[in-house]
Amino acid sequence: MSLFRLFVPASFAGFALLFTVNIWDLGFRSTVFPYVAIILILILSTVVFVKEVIAIRKHRQAEPAQYFSEIPKTPEPEPGTSLKDVFLSTYLQPSITLAMLVGYVYAIPLAGFYVVTFVFLVAVSLVIGISWRQLPLVMIVMGLTTVFSYYGFTHLLQIHLP
Amino acid sequence: MDGIIQGFELLLHTEPLIFLFVGLVIGFIVGALPGFDSANAAALLLPFSIALNTESALILMATVFIGSQVAGAIPAILLNVPGTAGAAATALDGYPMKMQGKGTLAIGIGRAASTMGGLFGGLVVLGLVGPFSAIALTFQSPETFLVALFGLLVIGSVSGADPLKGVLVGFVGVLISVMAASVETAVPRMTFGFPELYGEVPFVPAVVGLFGVAQMLIFVSEGRTMLKKDKTSEGERGKRNLLQAAIATLRRDVREAIEGMKIALASPFNMLRSAMIGVGIGFIPGVGTSVANFVSYGEARRSAKDPDSFGKGNPDGVIAAESCDNAAACGTLVPTLTLGIPGSSTAAIMLAALYLHGVQPGPRVMVTHEAEAYSVLIAVVIAGLLLLPMSIILSAPLIWISRVPDRYLVPGVLMICMVGSFALRNSVFDMGIMVIFGFVGFVMRMNHYPVIPMVLGLILGPIAEANFMRSLQLSHNSPVIFVESWTSRFLVFLVLLLIFWNIRNAYRARKAKQRSKASDGQSPDQENQQA
């Protein structure tokens, strides 16, 4: 969990470096502004990264109970709960939802908008923990949302869905 | 004055008036949903707004913002969970009032104070936007670049707990915004061969992802636990049939609103002072309504005869928080329309709506689209007048909406996000962009990085680049042009002052932390007083 805090500044710096590699051989007028932004991002992300490393080291030296109390928005773990469990309890469900979103985007051209949307929404509903008994009501709400979106886009905005 | 008349004429058409009402209703619904704020709703409405006129799109966004500020007080008072960030201070006295059996009275007071604050704020903003824009119009390319830079720094500094993270996110937004063909040379930069990126990163899917998808992923991850807190009134409602319950609720709400209005009007000084604080703080870009709310609440408490009663159900606390809340929402429109620097997250989405309608945000908006800008401000004043009756009519459904479970909300909002992102260009590629930004927004928010600076970076990036390059062209690549005029020197001074202020605050926070560590042996009461 704690090491994950380094992921954001590291990935921002990585993005800036990737951008640098991509525009390396372009002319001055095309790249002067991106380079200014890249330099600032590299400086700031390095400072944030170092600050996070220092904070993690301090937390690790402190009592584990105090460490957990200083992580906001995370429920206090049961005694004996590992960091891996805390991480999974926070990120597992959203990761599955996100993976389904990606799959949904790829599946649309294969199976069509409505079929894939229906399957996707049922899957999301199950991931967020509804029971099979609640599913019909959720489906009614989803159906109404779909109908609203369909009429909103095709009739009001004259946009045609695939 | 001509602008105001033209704006009024523009507003008198059917479409803007319809979307004024629609925006208020959506705002009420969004405000009543804990954890889902007006910026999220505005982001979801962004694809729909493209089909509207510029003024209707802006009116829709502005009234969503105003409506949500009023309705945000309902869950704050009933569940002790603010529906919006701006309603956080309302809960301090509203919830204790509810626990004393005065919940509906507190809502009535909140509605009345919010209405008066919104009306006051709207009128002040209408009067001040002209002089502000006259100053902003003197800006040339170097000044416009510096204003964009200042906006990015100020939003980055105040939108999160750590200014460094905010500014970093802002510059990442700028870098993402230049993932397109160069405006100078038309050479593609970091487009990975995707022709869809040659224009620029599609803005609507990015914003929908950062706000809508990320928020839903957070709901999935954490659950809106606040919904489990209060179910006391459900059994009471369940005993009667729906129509009887609705009529009874309406009667009670009218009675409580009148009573609340009387109590609010009995404290005119508190209400006026709070509204003035709200408008004043709303002018400061990026500070937002939540800060104004607490400043106003603190001021009311400081100047009260019995400050100890605050936090225990004092109606003056609700009046101060609510009248300031809506006035601040109006105040945020001034920097948004005159400088192109959003005063709040919803105002940032309003800038995005301007951008999508082919209007470049910045000082020239008040010249090229003066009538549209004034029509928005007049709509805000009219919305201020409509807040009270509409909030009474929608009261019963709003209380029900504040308890909508995640199992209906999450898939429904995801559905709107997906269709909205697709609809802009009929492109599945845009849905992919939405998913990527949804993931980025989720990870950022889970690690306490603010999202607003990234949106602002996406908006201001191309403006900053164009003006930066134009300035260099004019000065034959000499950076001295950025300190040539007195205005640009002043703006450079402001930028440096902001950097200095951030460093000073960080140093002070560090010192305070060290002091609190040193005083670990003190009693908890002493520590609380220090805090």
XYZ file of C-alpha atoms in Angstrom:
693
model
C 0.000 0.000 0.000
C 2.622 2.442 1.054
C 4.925 1.736 -1.870
C 1.982 2.388 -4.194
C 2.246 6.051 -3.200
C 5.420 6.206 -5.283
C 3.578 5.012 -8.351
C 1.943 8.352 -9.201
C 5.038 10.632 -9.216
C 7.066 7.865 -10.864
C 4.509 7.413 -13.631
C 4.262 11.192 -14.180
C 8.063 11.343 -14.546
C 7.934 8.305 -16.834
C 5.301 9.985 -18.978
C 7.484 13.104 -19.264
C 10.503 10.988 -20.260
C 8.430 9.084 -22.825
C 7.314 12.416 -24.267
C 10.968 13.571 -24.409
C 12.014 10.468 -26.344
C 9.094 10.970 -28.727
C 9.884 14.612 -29.569
C 13.680 14.349 -29.349
C 14.339 14.780 -33.076
C 11.720 17.466 -33.758
C 12.513 21.135 -34.394
C 12.788 23.932 -31.807
C 9.456 25.604 -32.597
C 7.514 22.357 -32.188
C 9.118 21.358 -28.917
C 10.071 24.425 -26.879
C 6.813 24.565 -24.956
C 6.585 20.803 -24.250
C 10.202 20.863 -23.048
C 9.391 23.630 -20.528
C 6.504 21.512 -19.195
C 8.665 18.350 -19.174
C 11.446 20.023 -17.187
C 8.942 21.309 -14.621
C 7.262 17.882 -14.350
C 10.595 16.119 -13.863
C 11.646 18.560 -11.130
C 8.284 18.467 -9.330
C 7.813 14.695 -9.600
C 11.338 14.123 -8.256
C 10.593 16.367 -5.260
C 7.237 14.638 -4.633
C 8.866 11.210 -5.035
C 11.594 12.056 -2.515
C 8.977 13.451 -0.098
C 6.946 10.248 -0.400
C 10.035 8.077 0.184
C 10.856 10.065 3.325
C 7.234 9.801 4.510
C 7.172 6.029 3.912
C 10.433 5.569 5.793
C 9.076 7.573 8.723
C 5.848 5.562 8.714
C 7.708 2.278 8.663
C 9.821 3.342 11.604
C 6.723 4.338 13.558
C 4.315 1.949 15.251
C 2.184 -0.053 12.756
C -1.023 1.124 14.478
C 0.015 4.756 14.033
C 0.964 4.021 10.434
C -2.507 2.706 9.640
C -4.207 5.607 11.431
C -2.380 8.075 9.181
C -3.691 6.571 5.954
C -6.877 8.483 5.297
C -10.022 6.910 3.862
C -8.809 3.375 4.569
C -10.732 1.373 7.148
C -8.593 0.323 10.068
C -7.447 -3.234 9.398
C -8.170 -6.108 11.712
C -5.175 -7.212 13.780
C -3.047 -9.489 11.674
C -4.282 -8.073 8.332
C -1.439 -7.790 5.868
C -0.728 -4.778 3.661
C -1.589 -6.964 0.680
C -5.115 -7.509 2.033
C -5.556 -3.765 2.646
C -4.384 -3.077 -0.906
C -6.703 -5.676 -2.406
C -9.716 -4.488 -0.410
C -9.194 -0.984 -1.844
C -8.198 -1.733 -5.419
C -9.580 -5.147 -6.346
C -13.192 -4.252 -7.124
C -12.354 -1.033 -9.035
C -9.675 -2.916 -10.976
C -12.228 -5.539 -12.037
C -14.683 -2.775 -12.991
C -11.975 -1.022 -14.971
C -10.949 -4.246 -16.710
C -14.585 -4.750 -17.661
C -14.728 -1.194 -19.029
C -11.709 -1.926 -21.231
C -13.259 -5.210 -22.339
C -16.505 -3.394 -23.049
C -14.785 -0.899 -25.340
C -13.093 -3.713 -27.272
C -16.243 -5.866 -27.416
C -18.550 -3.206 -28.912
C -17.286 -3.599 -32.505
C -17.583 -7.396 -32.170
C -21.008 -7.877 -30.623
C -22.771 -4.517 -30.985
C -23.533 -1.739 -28.542
C -26.717 -2.997 -26.918
C -25.720 -6.624 -26.282
C -22.334 -5.654 -24.866
C -23.845 -2.837 -22.786
C -26.386 -5.216 -21.261
C -23.707 -7.793 -20.394
C -21.418 -5.086 -19.044
C -24.058 -3.567 -16.782
C -25.061 -6.956 -15.357
C -21.381 -7.650 -14.670
C -20.841 -4.268 -12.989
C -23.933 -4.778 -10.861
C -22.599 -8.148 -9.696
C -19.133 -6.744 -9.006
C -20.521 -4.025 -6.746
C -22.133 -6.733 -4.703
C -25.831 -6.975 -5.505
C -27.668 -10.239 -5.011
C -29.464 -12.154 -7.783
C -32.786 -11.164 -6.178
C -31.984 -7.467 -6.595
C -30.846 -7.955 -10.177
C -34.270 -7.475 -11.861
C -34.732 -4.067 -10.198
C -31.202 -3.030 -11.145
C -31.916 -4.132 -14.709
C -35.057 -1.989 -14.801
C -33.037 1.034 -13.695
C -30.355 0.212 -16.249
C -32.956 -0.262 -18.953
C -34.474 3.136 -18.192
C -31.013 4.726 -18.266
C -30.306 3.082 -21.615
C -33.634 4.206 -23.054
C -33.005 7.730 -21.739
C -29.517 7.758 -23.271
C -30.795 6.308 -26.539
C -33.577 8.848 -26.963
C -31.385 11.648 -25.631
C -28.727 11.006 -28.225
C -30.616 9.777 -31.248
C -33.613 12.118 -31.112
C -32.443 15.201 -29.212
C -28.867 15.314 -30.450
C -29.319 13.404 -33.736
C -26.370 11.145 -32.966
C -26.622 7.511 -34.004
C -25.261 4.758 -31.809
C -23.598 1.703 -33.377
C -25.551 48.240 -19.699
C -26.006 47.219 -23.364
C -24.498 43.851 -22.545
C -27.004 43.301 -19.732
C -29.937 44.181 -22.024
C -28.632 41.920 -24.788
C -28.057 39.152 -22.278
C -31.600 39.529 -20.993
C -32.977 39.382 -24.545
C -30.975 36.237 -25.173
C -32.281 34.668 -21.994
C -35.897 35.294 -22.932
C -35.800 32.596 -25.604
C -37.346 29.205 -24.877
C -34.183 27.091 -24.894
C -32.167 28.990 -22.259
C -35.203 29.208 -19.968
C -35.863 25.466 -20.267
C -32.242 24.661 -19.481
C -32.289 27.081 -16.562
C -35.007 24.912 -14.984
C -33.398 21.649 -16.099
C -30.052 22.742 -14.646
C -31.620 23.631 -11.314
C -33.441 20.291 -11.100
C -30.268 18.351 -12.004
C -28.343 20.477 -9.519
C -30.839 19.639 -6.773
C -30.575 15.929 -7.567
C -26.781 15.998 -7.675
C -26.514 18.055 -4.492
C -28.719 15.572 -2.653
C -26.475 12.659 -3.664
C -23.663 12.455 -1.127
C -20.258 12.064 -2.738
C -21.419 13.128 -6.190
C -20.818 16.823 -6.742
C -21.807 19.400 -9.330
C -18.493 19.057 -11.206
C -19.210 15.365 -11.807
C -22.682 16.217 -13.090
C -21.370 19.049 -15.269
C -18.782 16.678 -16.744
C -21.513 14.147 -17.575
C -23.602 16.905 -19.165
C -20.708 18.140 -21.286
C -21.431 15.865 -24.286
C -25.116 16.858 -24.216
C -24.212 20.552 -24.026
C -22.513 20.452 -27.434
C -25.902 20.315 -29.135
C -27.076 23.449 -27.275
C -26.407 27.128 -27.891
C -23.407 28.546 -26.047
C -25.598 30.480 -23.595
C -27.873 27.473 -22.922
C -24.864 25.227 -22.287
C -23.355 27.739 -19.852
C -26.703 28.370 -18.139
C -27.153 24.610 -17.721
C -23.748 24.284 -16.037
C -24.151 27.401 -13.863
C -27.599 26.425 -12.612
C -26.455 22.856 -11.879
C -23.794 24.450 -9.687
C -26.247 26.825 -7.947
C -28.898 24.112 -7.450
C -26.417 21.629 -6.020
C -25.269 24.165 -3.425
C -28.806 24.383 -2.013
C -29.535 20.659 -2.087
C -26.124 19.811 -0.627
C -27.450 20.985 2.723
C -30.113 18.235 2.840
C -27.820 15.222 3.360
C -25.543 17.465 5.451
C -28.404 18.144 7.875
C -30.200 14.793 7.731
C -27.255 12.386 7.473
C -24.330 14.536 8.655
C -22.795 13.909 5.220
C -22.408 17.020 3.054
C -23.848 16.534 -0.432
C -21.280 19.031 -1.721
C -17.958 20.287 -0.367
C -19.601 23.666 0.176
C -22.147 22.193 2.601
C -19.507 20.821 4.975
C -19.877 23.697 7.459
C -23.686 23.410 7.285
C -23.481 19.972 8.924
C -21.718 21.441 11.972
C -24.945 22.985 13.280
C -27.513 21.446 10.923
C -27.005 17.879 12.122
C -27.212 18.778 15.847
C -30.465 20.625 15.011
C -31.744 17.457 13.358
C -30.786 15.434 16.439
C -32.864 17.888 18.478
C -35.861 17.140 16.225
C -35.466 20.373 14.200
C -34.136 18.801 11.002
C -36.782 20.203 8.668
C -36.525 23.612 10.318
C -32.755 23.542 9.718
C -33.415 22.676 6.057
C -35.912 25.559 5.891
C -33.358 27.982 7.355
C -30.724 26.645 4.982
C -32.994 27.116 1.965
C -33.909 30.670 2.929
C -30.307 31.681 3.665
C -29.075 29.994 0.493
C -31.681 31.805 -1.597
C -30.792 35.194 -0.130
C -27.063 34.511 -0.506
C -27.499 33.389 -4.110
C -29.559 36.446 -4.957
C -27.060 38.808 -3.344
C -24.113 37.054 -4.992
C -25.768 37.096 -8.411
C -26.483 40.832 -8.238
C -22.974 41.705 -7.029
C -21.380 39.597 -9.770
C -23.620 41.178 -12.398
C -22.388 44.612 -11.333
C -18.698 43.727 -11.039
C -18.047 41.600 -14.089
C -17.956 44.652 -16.409
C -15.129 46.542 -14.619
C -13.180 43.298 -14.177
C -13.363 42.484 -17.855
C -12.278 46.048 -18.772
C -9.024 45.462 -16.889
C -8.577 41.987 -18.365
C -9.007 43.325 -21.898
C -5.721 45.227 -21.758
C -3.880 41.880 -21.790
C -1.692 40.987 -24.809
C -0.032 37.637 -25.591
C 2.630 37.739 -22.819
C 0.029 38.737 -20.218
C -2.386 36.039 -21.404
C 0.387 33.441 -21.079
C 1.218 34.715 -17.579
C -2.463 34.669 -16.569
C -2.683 31.041 -17.743
C 0.472 30.208 -15.772
C -0.852 32.033 -12.711
C -4.193 30.218 -12.996
C -2.461 26.869 -13.191
C -0.266 27.624 -10.181
C -3.088 29.022 -8.065
C -5.468 26.132 -8.791
C -2.687 23.634 -8.232
C -1.759 25.293 -4.953
C -5.197 25.423 -3.384
C -7.037 22.425 -4.767
C -5.341 19.777 -2.657
C -3.651 19.281 0.673
C -0.191 19.398 -0.916
C 0.405 22.346 -3.317
C 3.343 20.540 -4.905
C 1.111 17.658 -6.011
C -1.500 20.073 -7.377
C 1.032 22.010 -9.463
C 2.606 18.759 -10.708
C -0.786 17.473 -11.819
C -1.477 20.818 -13.546
C 1.703 20.574 -15.628
C 0.959 16.944 -16.491
C -2.400 18.215 -17.791
C -0.536 20.815 -19.875
C 1.748 18.133 -21.320
C -1.233 15.917 -22.178
C -2.895 18.878 -23.885
C 0.070 19.272 -26.247
C -0.147 15.627 -27.380
C -1.266 16.877 -30.792
C 0.050 18.437 -33.956
C 2.030 21.583 -33.090
C 0.082 24.826 -33.587
C 3.229 26.399 -35.042
C 4.557 23.734 -37.381
C 1.735 21.139 -37.617
C 4.246 18.417 -36.688
C 2.530 15.671 -34.641
C 3.921 15.222 -31.142
C 3.442 11.962 -29.230
C 0.335 10.914 -31.108
C 1.535 7.255 -31.424
C 0.245 7.229 -34.984
C -3.392 7.714 -33.909
C -5.016 10.173 -36.326
C -7.661 10.840 -33.626
C -4.968 12.586 -31.557
C -3.803 14.958 -34.310
C -6.280 17.627 -33.210
C -5.693 17.164 -29.496
C -6.612 14.699 -26.771
C -10.444 14.529 -26.933
C -11.496 16.747 -24.075
C -14.980 15.459 -23.223
C -13.991 11.790 -22.719
C -11.006 12.964 -20.660
C -13.168 15.063 -18.325
C -15.921 12.429 -18.137
C -13.283 9.839 -17.245
C -11.521 12.014 -14.662
C -14.761 12.915 -12.898
C -17.537 10.440 -13.692
C -15.704 7.119 -14.115
C -13.137 7.849 -11.377
C -15.920 8.772 -8.929
C -17.819 5.567 -9.712
C -14.670 3.493 -9.229
C -14.246 5.171 -5.850
C -17.838 4.297 -4.960
C -17.141 0.700 -5.979
C -13.961 0.698 -3.919
C -15.183 2.397 -0.763
C -18.970 2.298 -0.960
C -20.991 5.293 0.120
C -21.023 4.139 3.748
C -22.927 7.270 4.752
C -26.102 5.761 3.350
C -26.127 3.234 6.145
C -26.126 5.896 8.854
C -29.659 7.153 9.008
C -32.862 5.347 8.266
C -35.020 6.762 11.032
C -37.563 8.533 8.883
C -38.130 5.687 6.411
C -40.442 3.721 8.698
C -42.457 6.832 9.393
C -42.949 7.441 5.684
C -43.725 3.805 4.992
C -46.864 3.949 7.151
C -48.700 6.256 4.789
C -49.333 6.001 1.110
C -47.149 7.881 -1.320
C -49.582 10.695 -2.188
C -50.490 11.427 1.416
C -46.823 11.405 2.356
C -45.972 13.783 -0.499
C -48.756 16.221 0.460
C -47.781 16.080 4.118
C -44.118 16.659 3.242
C -45.021 19.589 0.999
C -47.167 21.209 3.709
C -44.514 20.705 6.326
C -41.807 22.060 3.997
C -43.791 25.206 3.184
C -44.421 25.775 6.894
C -40.787 25.154 7.792
C -39.529 27.276 4.885
C -41.637 30.229 6.081
C -40.447 29.666 9.635
C -36.870 29.298 8.368
C -37.198 32.477 6.313
C -38.354 34.350 9.438
C -35.390 33.048 11.441
C -32.950 33.827 8.630
C -34.352 37.332 8.120
C -34.068 37.945 11.841
C -30.278 37.781 11.358
C -29.808 40.140 8.392
C -26.297 41.192 9.410
C -25.082 37.599 9.691
C -26.612 36.759 6.322
C -25.202 39.837 4.551
C -21.733 39.432 6.055
C -21.649 35.750 5.104
C -22.809 36.506 1.556
C -20.111 39.201 1.211
C -17.449 36.778 2.473
C -18.759 34.224 -0.022
C -18.601 36.570 -3.014
C -15.164 37.856 -1.970
C -13.661 34.386 -1.585
C -15.466 33.172 -4.706
C -13.518 35.809 -6.682
C -10.233 34.151 -5.734
C -9.588 31.547 -8.418
C -9.632 27.971 -7.247
C -10.388 28.570 -3.588
C -13.941 27.337 -3.996
C -17.029 27.247 -1.852
C -15.814 24.937 0.914
C -13.171 27.403 2.101
C -15.661 30.300 1.966
C -18.135 28.229 3.928
C -15.777 27.618 6.828
C -14.431 31.197 6.848
C -17.979 32.524 7.029
C -18.958 30.006 9.725
C -15.867 30.898 11.745
C -16.601 34.602 11.431
C -20.215 34.110 12.560
C -19.012 32.104 15.535
C -16.295 34.619 16.419
C -18.688 37.565 16.421
C -21.585 35.751 18.143
C -22.621 36.586 21.678
C -22.638 32.891 22.590
C -19.923 31.243 20.492
C -20.127 28.091 22.613
C -23.586 27.323 21.217
C -22.081 26.882 17.720
C -21.693 23.244 16.820
C -24.597 22.357 19.102
C -27.460 23.350 16.809
C -27.273 27.156 16.535
C -29.397 28.361 13.554
C -26.893 31.205 12.988
C -24.309 28.578 12.026
C -26.603 27.201 9.320
C -27.430 30.749 8.110
C -23.744 31.731 7.891
C -22.704 28.553 6.059
C -25.598 28.464 3.607
C -25.824 32.152 2.640
C -22.071 32.161 2.016
C -22.198 28.941 0.039
C -24.364 30.156 -2.806
C -22.843 33.644 -2.865
C -19.418 32.035 -3.312
C -20.791 29.905 -6.150
C -21.841 33.134 -7.917
C -18.487 34.779 -7.135
C -16.561 31.981 -8.850
C -18.106 33.019 -12.171
C -16.163 36.331 -12.229
C -12.611 34.968 -12.720
C -14.070 32.264 -14.957
C -15.652 34.677 -17.400
C -13.207 37.584 -17.229
C -9.823 35.859 -16.935
C -10.502 32.308 -18.070
C -9.374 31.028 -14.654
C -12.064 28.873 -13.065
C -13.142 29.759 -9.557
C -14.238 26.182 -8.851
C -14.234 22.705 -10.358
C -17.674 23.230 -11.934
C -16.465 26.525 -13.372
C -13.569 24.578 -14.944
C -16.126 22.411 -16.738
C -17.914 25.611 -17.810
C -14.659 26.727 -19.422
C -14.552 23.360 -21.151
C -18.081 23.960 -22.455
C -16.935 27.347 -23.808
C -13.980 25.650 -25.460
C -16.215 23.038 -27.084
C -18.415 25.799 -28.498
C -15.415 27.330 -30.217
C -14.980 30.134 -27.681
C -11.455 30.539 -26.350
C -11.653 31.096 -22.581
C -9.962 34.308 -21.464
C -10.411 38.059 -21.264
C -11.857 38.350 -24.780
C -14.925 36.292 -23.868
C -16.537 39.448 -22.504
C -16.035 41.147 -25.895
C -16.802 38.412 -28.368
C -19.584 36.765 -26.328
C -20.684 39.569 -24.029
C -24.406 38.876 -24.402
C -23.955 35.169 -23.682
C -21.849 35.907 -20.597
C -24.388 38.383 -19.241
C -27.266 36.008 -19.989
C -25.538 33.445 -17.743
C -25.180 35.979 -14.937
C -28.820 37.092 -15.245
C -29.849 33.423 -15.257
C -27.925 33.023 -11.998
C -29.937 35.886 -10.449
C -33.218 34.358 -11.692
C -32.078 30.966 -10.390
C -31.515 32.672 -7.037
C -35.173 33.718 -7.036
C -36.353 30.232 -8.039
C -34.267 28.357 -5.507
C -36.723 28.609 -2.625
C -39.962 27.527 -4.364
C -38.221 24.804 -6.377
C -36.390 23.380 -3.395
C -39.710 23.176 -1.526
C -41.454 21.415 -4.416
C -38.573 18.959 -4.882
C -38.002 18.400 -1.186
C -39.592 14.938 -0.811
C -37.931 13.386 -3.875
C -34.602 14.917 -2.871
C -34.666 13.206 0.516
C -35.383 9.937 -1.291
C -32.616 10.596 -3.847
C -30.061 11.182 -1.091
C -30.516 7.489 -0.204
C -30.173 5.976 -3.711
C -27.943 2.915 -3.283
C -24.741 2.341 -5.253
C -26.181 -0.657 -7.080
C -28.400 1.662 -9.133
C -26.146 4.699 -9.212
C -22.855 3.153 -10.377
C -24.021 1.260 -13.493
C -26.422 4.099 -14.417
C -23.724 6.777 -14.284
C -21.218 4.519 -16.078
C -23.794 4.061 -18.825
C -24.201 7.832 -19.249
C -20.397 8.263 -19.192
C -19.899 5.697 -21.945
C -22.643 6.903 -24.235
C -21.646 10.534 -23.655
C -18.020 9.879 -24.532
C -18.957 7.907 -27.610
C -21.486 10.401 -28.882
C -19.118 13.334 -29.397
C -17.413 11.909 -32.486
C -19.182 8.528 -32.825
C -15.840 7.032 -31.893
C -15.031 3.976 -29.795
C -11.499 5.427 -29.514
C -12.957 8.213 -27.348
C -14.444 5.613 -25.014
C -10.957 4.151 -24.632
C -9.664 7.623 -23.751
C -12.451 7.857 -21.150
C -11.403 4.547 -19.596
C -7.733 5.592 -19.465
C -8.554 8.919 -17.827
C -10.984 7.152 -15.481
C -8.129 4.952 -14.297
C -5.756 7.929 -14.023
C -8.348 9.935 -12.054
C -9.093 7.007 -9.737
C -5.444 6.325 -8.922
C -4.798 10.046 -8.420
C -7.745 10.485 -6.076
C -6.967 7.350 -4.089
C -3.465 8.762 -3.556
C -4.750 12.259 -2.693
C -3.759 14.041 -5.895
C -6.305 16.708 -6.955
C -7.952 16.211 -10.353
C -9.012 19.808 -11.073
C -5.484 21.047 -11.991
C -5.322 18.368 -14.692
C -8.591 19.601 -16.225
C -7.304 23.154 -16.071
C -4.007 22.051 -17.604
C -5.939 20.455 -20.477
C -7.854 23.713 -21.042
C -5.046 26.198 -20.494
C -2.262 24.172 -22.164
C -3.101 25.086 -25.782
C -3.879 28.713 -24.799
C -0.599 29.007 -22.906
C 1.379 27.418 -25.751
C -0.159 29.620 -28.440
C 0.495 32.824 -26.471
C 3.948 31.700 -25.361
C 4.990 31.028 -28.962
C 3.394 34.259 -30.219
C 5.248 36.260 -27.550
C 8.559 34.664 -28.508
C 7.855 35.346 -32.167
C 7.140 39.022 -31.434
C 10.325 39.398 -29.389
C 12.554 37.341 -31.730
C 12.886 34.601 -29.074
C 13.773 36.991 -26.258
C 12.117 36.119 -22.912
C 12.375 39.797 -21.851
C 8.954 40.326 -23.436
C 7.406 38.640 -20.384
C 8.511 41.550 -18.152
C 8.204 44.460 -20.597
C 4.843 45.961 -19.618
C 3.739 46.943 -16.115
C 0.856 44.483 -16.289
C 3.143 41.570 -17.114
C 5.589 42.665 -14.384
C 2.691 42.656 -11.932
C 1.636 39.187 -13.093
C 5.215 37.887 -12.797
C 5.264 39.385 -9.298
C 2.013 37.526 -8.490
C 3.445 34.251 -9.796
C 6.609 34.694 -7.702
C 4.521 35.713 -4.683
C 2.436 32.573 -5.055
C 5.546 30.388 -5.222
C 6.973 32.157 -2.152
C 3.632 31.793 -0.313
C 3.558 28.052 -1.024
C 7.128 27.569 0.211
C 6.346 29.604 3.342
C 3.197 27.574 4.035
C 5.074 24.298 3.582
C 7.773 25.530 5.984
C 5.147 26.593 8.546
C 3.285 23.286 8.266
C 6.544 21.437 8.865
C 7.311 23.582 11.905
C 3.800 23.039 13.270
C 4.211 19.284 12.839
C 7.510 19.369 14.696
C 5.908 21.426 17.489
C 2.985 18.997 17.776
C 5.447 16.107 18.028
C 7.330 17.950 20.750
C 4.076 18.540 22.647
C 3.083 14.874 22.635
C 3.059 14.946 26.410
C 0.269 17.589 26.445
C -3.314 16.749 27.266
C -5.713 16.049 24.342
C -7.645 19.268 25.153
C -4.530 21.378 24.790
C -3.733 19.688 21.496
C -7.225 20.309 20.200
C -6.955 23.980 21.090
C -3.693 24.220 19.179
C -5.270 22.508 16.185
